[in-house]
Structures are given as structure tokens and as C-alpha cells.
Amino acid sequence: MNSSTTWNITNGYEPVIIGLGDSLPLGKWAYYIGVPVVTTTLWGVWNYVLRLLLLRRWYEKQGINFVDNCYAVVGAEMRVTKLQEENKSHDWLYMERPTNLYGTLRGLTLQLYTTNAQLCSELVSKTGKQVDRNTPALHSVGRLSPSAIPFQSMHKLRFKERKANLTKSTRDNKRLFEIVERQANASLNDLKVKDGSSWRIDVRDLLEHWTRSTSGEFVWGKANIDRFLEVEEIDGVVRNVPFMVVLNQTFTELRFYSSRFWNRVCFPLAGMPLTKEARRLNRNINLLRGVCTEMMSHPEDGTVAALLQEINESQNMREVFTLDDLITATFAGLDAVKSTVMGCLYHLLNPDNAYWRKAILEELNSLEGQPGSMDVKLMQAPILNSFVWESLRFEPPGSLINNAAVKDFDLNYQGHTYKIKAGTRIVTSIHALHQNEDSWREIADDMSPLTKFDPGRFLKYGDKLLGSSCFMPFGKGPRRCPGQAAGALMVKSFLKVFIQKDLECRMDIPENQTKDSSRFHVYSKATFDILFNEEEPVEGVAMKPQ
Ligand code: HEM
């Protein structure tokens, strides 16, 4: 035995010693290393070069255009970073819509976008049969709750029952309204800072604080979320941080980590412990899941956690499904709601929309005098509702619906049949859809251009638009958002509190943030401060509608 490297393998009777140097001749080494390397290379070349080229040719022959400069790995992906710097989500790549379906290579996969209402509707009708969920989010935020509804196929893990149960358990609107109102007042009071003769609130701080306390209390209960976790933060220092802050921060960090270049090229890389940052995130994910499991053992009465556990247990659902759906419900009430409210406030405080602000205030004041509970009355406030819908149209927080073809199928549009191949990612670009003049004009011919913020279009054509496939900020069909009612109520209730304070206020936007980069969605870093004067208006800055 002349090799220094040995392994002991126990065969049940006595150890067998294998030495490296003497037992394998050079030819065999070349075989054992060479064959896998060559096979993997050939497989890579076929899968990520030749197959993608052939697939792209297949779609181009059907008249589908591809985004300029789109190649595997590099190409269009390079432009995403630039878009994100301008606070635009990557679906801005697809705004041109040169053909009904628009293609790109996203990382190592081929992706087609539908951006008009009829094709989006066709795609929704195929969901669960020919098309199903296939989302990169599984490798980013999905790592907090991998078996949760948004990341799974419709045919897996008792999907339909779980989705129905989650919707049921988030239906206590009265309780939700009470929490939103109380927490909104507390956040507005606690976070304002004196600035000369007026007050200032950082809108991001305000909405982060409010969404965390509201979503946390709604799902888990007040006592449960009032706990601190010892957690390693992004600067490597271990600190005691409130539970909801850890959850929200980890969620945001996972999202931004997965949006790094290589993680966008090959989605699963984001989940591998290859970097210090990935390993820190893994530890925090485990910590959060442990704490949520512990909270499930003593749920507070009336909370989503208590209701969902009760329903799921009665159906013998696995505990991990309840855990993952509760984690998802908690974080779904954070960034999407925050972006929506931020967009609404931005438009509300824009002096051009002073008319709408005054009209909403009058509508809310008149609702106060009417019988019934406010959570129900808010649903019947047409001016407020139109304002929120238009904000969601203008800047939908979740702007892509990530699905893929599970089998070959035909997609029909105006007499044209597109032949879609299994494995193609086929995605609804909500953002581009919401800007598609052709689709919208079929329903509302005399409305203002879609580039203009105008709640009037919903006031006039609300029912038609909400029922159509032109407008889908919460998705449509079997995979639509089960938290739509809760999410919309959170947004409207917050706005009610804010507007009824009837503050003399204006926005203070950072100097380097242009109008074009003041966009609000879950990746955006756009922001503003709200300046207001509680005692008397500050000269020259007041924008209270007259
Ligand atoms: C303003 C707030 C919200 C917006 C704009 C929003 C938007 C969306 C969108 C666009 C989808 C994808 C739908 C599709 O694939 O067709 C979705 C899915 C989902 N949302 Fe929301 N959402 C919001 C709030 C919430 C809340 C509060 C919850 C909590 C229960 C929630 C839970 C979910 C779940 C579980 C899914 C996955 C559904 C599935 O995959 O079948 N969302 N949401």
C-alpha cells in the first residue's frame, strides 16, 4: 500500500481497505472522471444552447418576436439591473409588445409573455391543465415556506382544500379593520418627527411599521408577535430583533439575494449555501420556522393561526402545510400591501389629484353617518375604491404571474394558433397588460390614456373593468390571490385613517428621484417623506384640497 489516502468500508464482516494509488490505473481514472465531465458538458450544451436555440426558432417561425439582445445567461438579464436601479421591475422589458406573445431567454430558460387581455384570459383558462406554477420565487422567498400554496403545482399537496381554508381563515373583516385602524393611528403618531415648525414622516418607515404590526397581529395575535429573536443581521452582528422585523427583513433580503446576476441565471443557486450571505439567510430561515412552529402550539383566539389550524386539523392536513401557509399569509400582508399603499399615498398627495382627495374625504365622512360596520361600508365607497383600483392598475406590486407549460398545447388568439412546447415558461405580465391600450379600449372607449393616472375610468366602467381580463392586480382564475379581500381591506382602511386626519401635508421626494423613477412595487426603493403641520398650515407647502 503506497497511497496515503485510504477508506475503511465495513462490509458487514471486516473492513475492506481501498487505496487510491495502486488499485486504479490511469486509464480507469480518465474513464471515471472523463465520462461524467464529457456527459455533463454535452448535456449542458444540448439543454442550454442547442435546445434553447431550436425552441427559439420554433417560436420565431410562429411570428413571435424576442426581446432585443436576448441570449442565454447574458442578454436581456443584463438590463434588469439597470431597470431595478430606476425602480422599475423587469417586466418593463416587455412594454413594447411587438407581437401578441413576446419572448426572451430568462437565465437558462425560454420565457414567453402574454400582454393583452384575450391571451391572458386564454392562459388563465389553461391553468391547472396545460399550464401550472413554476416560479423562481421558490428559490428566494419561497425558502421561508417551500410547501406553501404560491410555490406549488395545483395537483400537489392538497392544493385546493388548503387554498379554500386559507381564504376562510382570513375572512374576519371586522377584526382586521379594527387592527388596521388602531395600528395605523399608532404608527402615524409614533413615527412622526418634529422638523422645524412642521412634522415629518418617512413613508417607508411608516408603512413597514404598520404592515408588520397589522399583518403579525392579524395572523398570530399580539402576544405572540411581541417577542424578540436573537438573529445575525446583514452586517454580521447578532442582535435581539422583534419577530416581525426579522421575518420582514429576511423576506426582503431573500428577494434581493435571488435577484443577483447569477441567481437570476440559475434560480436554484440562490438556495445553495455557497456564500456567507446564503448561509446566514439559511440560519435565519431555520430560526423563523422554529419560532412559527412554537407559536402554533399556543395560538391566540380569533387569529388566522387559530382558525386555519382548526380547519386544517379537522381535515387531517399535515402540520407543515399549516405552518407554511401561515408564514405565507404573514409575509403576503407585508410588501404587497406596503407597495400598494405607498402608490396610493403618492397619487393622493400629488397636487394634480387634489380633487380626488377632497372627494374621498367627503365620501368617507358621509359613510360615518350611515348604519352598518365600517369594514362593510368601505367596500361600498365607489370613489375610494376607484382610487385604489387605479393605483393598482398603474403600479401593480406583483407584476408577473410565473407559470410554465406542463405539456404541449395550443394557445388560440384571433384565429391564430400558437403551438406551445412543454417546459416553456409562459407568464402573464400584469404590468404590460395594465398598459395595453388596445385591450382596455375594447371595454372603455372614451377613457383617458392609460399613461395617465385617472380613477375616473373605474368610477365610470368599474364593473366591466373588474370583471374583465384587462385588470388583474390579484391574478385571475384558479390561482388568483386568496388574500384579495384581506389585502384590499388593509389598504382601504389605512387610507381611511390617513385621509380622515385631514392633514395639511405635502410630499418631500428625494432630489435624485425623478417622476419616472417614483414607481412603487415590491422591488422598488422609491420613497418620499410626508411633511405636515398639525397646528396650522405652513405657508407655501400646504396642499390640502380647497
Ligand atoms: C394588496 C395586496 C396584495 C396583492 C396586490 C396581491 C397580489 C397577488 C398576485 C398577483 C398573486 C398571483 C395570482 C396568480 O398567480 O394568478 C397572488 C397570489 C397569492 N396571494 Fe396575494 N396579494 C395581496 C395580498 C395578499 C394577502 C394579504 C394574502 C394573505 C392571505 C395573500 C396571499 C396570496 C397567496 C397564498 C397567493 C398564491 C395563490 C396561488 O398560488 O394559487 N395575498 N397575490
PDB file of C-alpha atoms and ligand atoms in Angstrom, residues 133 149-150 159 163 166 170 328-329 332-333 336-337 340 392 397-398 401 430 473-476 479-483 487 491, ligand 1:
ATOM      1  CA  ARG A 133     -46.980  27.280 -11.356  1.00  0.00           C
ATOM      2  CA  ILE A 149     -49.636  27.437  -1.889  1.00  0.00           C
ATOM      3  CA  PRO A 150     -47.909  30.034  -4.126  1.00  0.00           C
ATOM      4  CA  PHE A 159     -53.737  22.431  -3.004  1.00  0.00           C
ATOM      5  CA  LYS A 163     -56.406  27.413  -0.616  1.00  0.00           C
ATOM      6  CA  LEU A 166     -56.683  29.919   3.880  1.00  0.00           C
ATOM      7  CA  THR A 170     -58.646  35.375   6.664  1.00  0.00           C
ATOM      8  CA  THR A 328     -47.011  32.919   3.616  1.00  0.00           C
ATOM      9  CA  ALA A 329     -50.144  34.699   4.822  1.00  0.00           C
ATOM     10  CA  ALA A 332     -48.135  38.370   1.872  1.00  0.00           C
ATOM     11  CA  GLY A 333     -49.552  41.090   4.123  1.00  0.00           C
ATOM     12  CA  ALA A 336     -47.533  43.819  -1.490  1.00  0.00           C
ATOM     13  CA  VAL A 337     -49.726  45.830   0.867  1.00  0.00           C
ATOM     14  CA  THR A 340     -49.975  49.382  -2.806  1.00  0.00           C
ATOM     15  CA  LEU A 392     -53.132  49.053  -8.506  1.00  0.00           C
ATOM     16  CA  PRO A 397     -46.997  45.322  -6.754  1.00  0.00           C
ATOM     17  CA  GLY A 398     -46.737  41.768  -8.071  1.00  0.00           C
ATOM     18  CA  ILE A 401     -47.503  35.579 -12.833  1.00  0.00           C
ATOM     19  CA  ILE A 430     -49.707  42.170 -15.345  1.00  0.00           C
ATOM     20  CA  PRO A 473     -53.611  43.024  -9.871  1.00  0.00           C
ATOM     21  CA  PHE A 474     -54.589  39.936  -7.825  1.00  0.00           C
ATOM     22  CA  GLY A 475     -54.404  37.473 -10.722  1.00  0.00           C
ATOM     23  CA  LYS A 476     -57.420  35.616 -12.109  1.00  0.00           C
ATOM     24  CA  ARG A 479     -54.643  30.670  -8.900  1.00  0.00           C
ATOM     25  CA  ARG A 480     -55.927  34.127  -8.075  1.00  0.00           C
ATOM     26  CA  CYS A 481     -54.896  35.693  -4.791  1.00  0.00           C
ATOM     27  CA  PRO A 482     -56.823  34.191  -1.843  1.00  0.00           C
ATOM     28  CA  GLY A 483     -55.887  37.274   0.198  1.00  0.00           C
ATOM     29  CA  GLY A 487     -55.305  42.859   1.233  1.00  0.00           C
ATOM     30  CA  VAL A 491     -55.207  49.225   2.011  1.00  0.00           C
TER      31      VAL A 491
HETATM   32  C1  HEM B   1     -52.621  44.388  -1.949  1.00  0.00           C
HETATM   33  C2  HEM B   1     -52.216  43.207  -1.564  1.00  0.00           C
HETATM   34  C3  HEM B   1     -51.987  42.014  -2.450  1.00  0.00           C
HETATM   35  C4  HEM B   1     -51.746  41.926  -3.801  1.00  0.00           C
HETATM   36  C5  HEM B   1     -51.651  43.055  -4.811  1.00  0.00           C
HETATM   37  C6  HEM B   1     -51.619  40.516  -4.121  1.00  0.00           C
HETATM   38  C7  HEM B   1     -51.378  40.027  -5.397  1.00  0.00           C
HETATM   39  C8  HEM B   1     -51.247  38.688  -5.702  1.00  0.00           C
HETATM   40  C9  HEM B   1     -50.986  38.155  -7.022  1.00  0.00           C
HETATM   41  C10 HEM B   1     -50.808  38.975  -8.293  1.00  0.00           C
HETATM   42  C11 HEM B   1     -50.918  36.813  -6.927  1.00  0.00           C
HETATM   43  C12 HEM B   1     -50.668  35.798  -8.066  1.00  0.00           C
HETATM   44  C13 HEM B   1     -52.007  35.333  -8.597  1.00  0.00           C
HETATM   45  C14 HEM B   1     -51.936  34.360  -9.765  1.00  0.00           C
HETATM   46  O1  HEM B   1     -50.973  33.603  -9.868  1.00  0.00           O
HETATM   47  O2  HEM B   1     -52.875  34.343 -10.583  1.00  0.00           O
HETATM   48  C15 HEM B   1     -51.131  36.477  -5.535  1.00  0.00           C
HETATM   49  C16 HEM B   1     -51.126  35.188  -5.040  1.00  0.00           C
HETATM   50  C17 HEM B   1     -51.281  34.883  -3.719  1.00  0.00           C
HETATM   51  N1  HEM B   1     -51.562  35.746  -2.678  1.00  0.00           N
HETATM   52 FE1  HEM B   1     -51.776  37.745  -2.831  1.00  0.00          FE
HETATM   53  N2  HEM B   1     -51.782  39.780  -2.978  1.00  0.00           N
HETATM   54  C18 HEM B   1     -52.007  40.649  -1.929  1.00  0.00           C
HETATM   55  C19 HEM B   1     -52.229  40.329  -0.614  1.00  0.00           C
HETATM   56  C20 HEM B   1     -52.288  39.047  -0.110  1.00  0.00           C
HETATM   57  C21 HEM B   1     -52.594  38.716   1.275  1.00  0.00           C
HETATM   58  C22 HEM B   1     -52.924  39.703   2.393  1.00  0.00           C
HETATM   59  C23 HEM B   1     -52.527  37.360   1.374  1.00  0.00           C
HETATM   60  C24 HEM B   1     -52.782  36.562   2.643  1.00  0.00           C
HETATM   61  C25 HEM B   1     -53.586  35.580   2.729  1.00  0.00           C
HETATM   62  C26 HEM B   1     -52.167  36.831   0.053  1.00  0.00           C
HETATM   63  C27 HEM B   1     -51.960  35.505  -0.256  1.00  0.00           C
HETATM   64  C28 HEM B   1     -51.658  35.025  -1.509  1.00  0.00           C
HETATM   65  C29 HEM B   1     -51.420  33.616  -1.806  1.00  0.00           C
HETATM   66  C30 HEM B   1     -51.405  32.463  -0.799  1.00  0.00           C
HETATM   67  C31 HEM B   1     -51.198  33.538  -3.191  1.00  0.00           C
HETATM   68  C32 HEM B   1     -50.900  32.281  -4.025  1.00  0.00           C
HETATM   69  C33 HEM B   1     -52.143  31.780  -4.757  1.00  0.00           C
HETATM   70  C34 HEM B   1     -51.851  30.598  -5.659  1.00  0.00           C
HETATM   71  O3  HEM B   1     -50.688  30.370  -5.969  1.00  0.00           O
HETATM   72  O4  HEM B   1     -52.787  29.903  -6.071  1.00  0.00           O
HETATM   73  N3  HEM B   1     -52.039  37.892  -0.813  1.00  0.00           N
HETATM   74  N4  HEM B   1     -51.337  37.631  -4.810  1.00  0.00           N
END
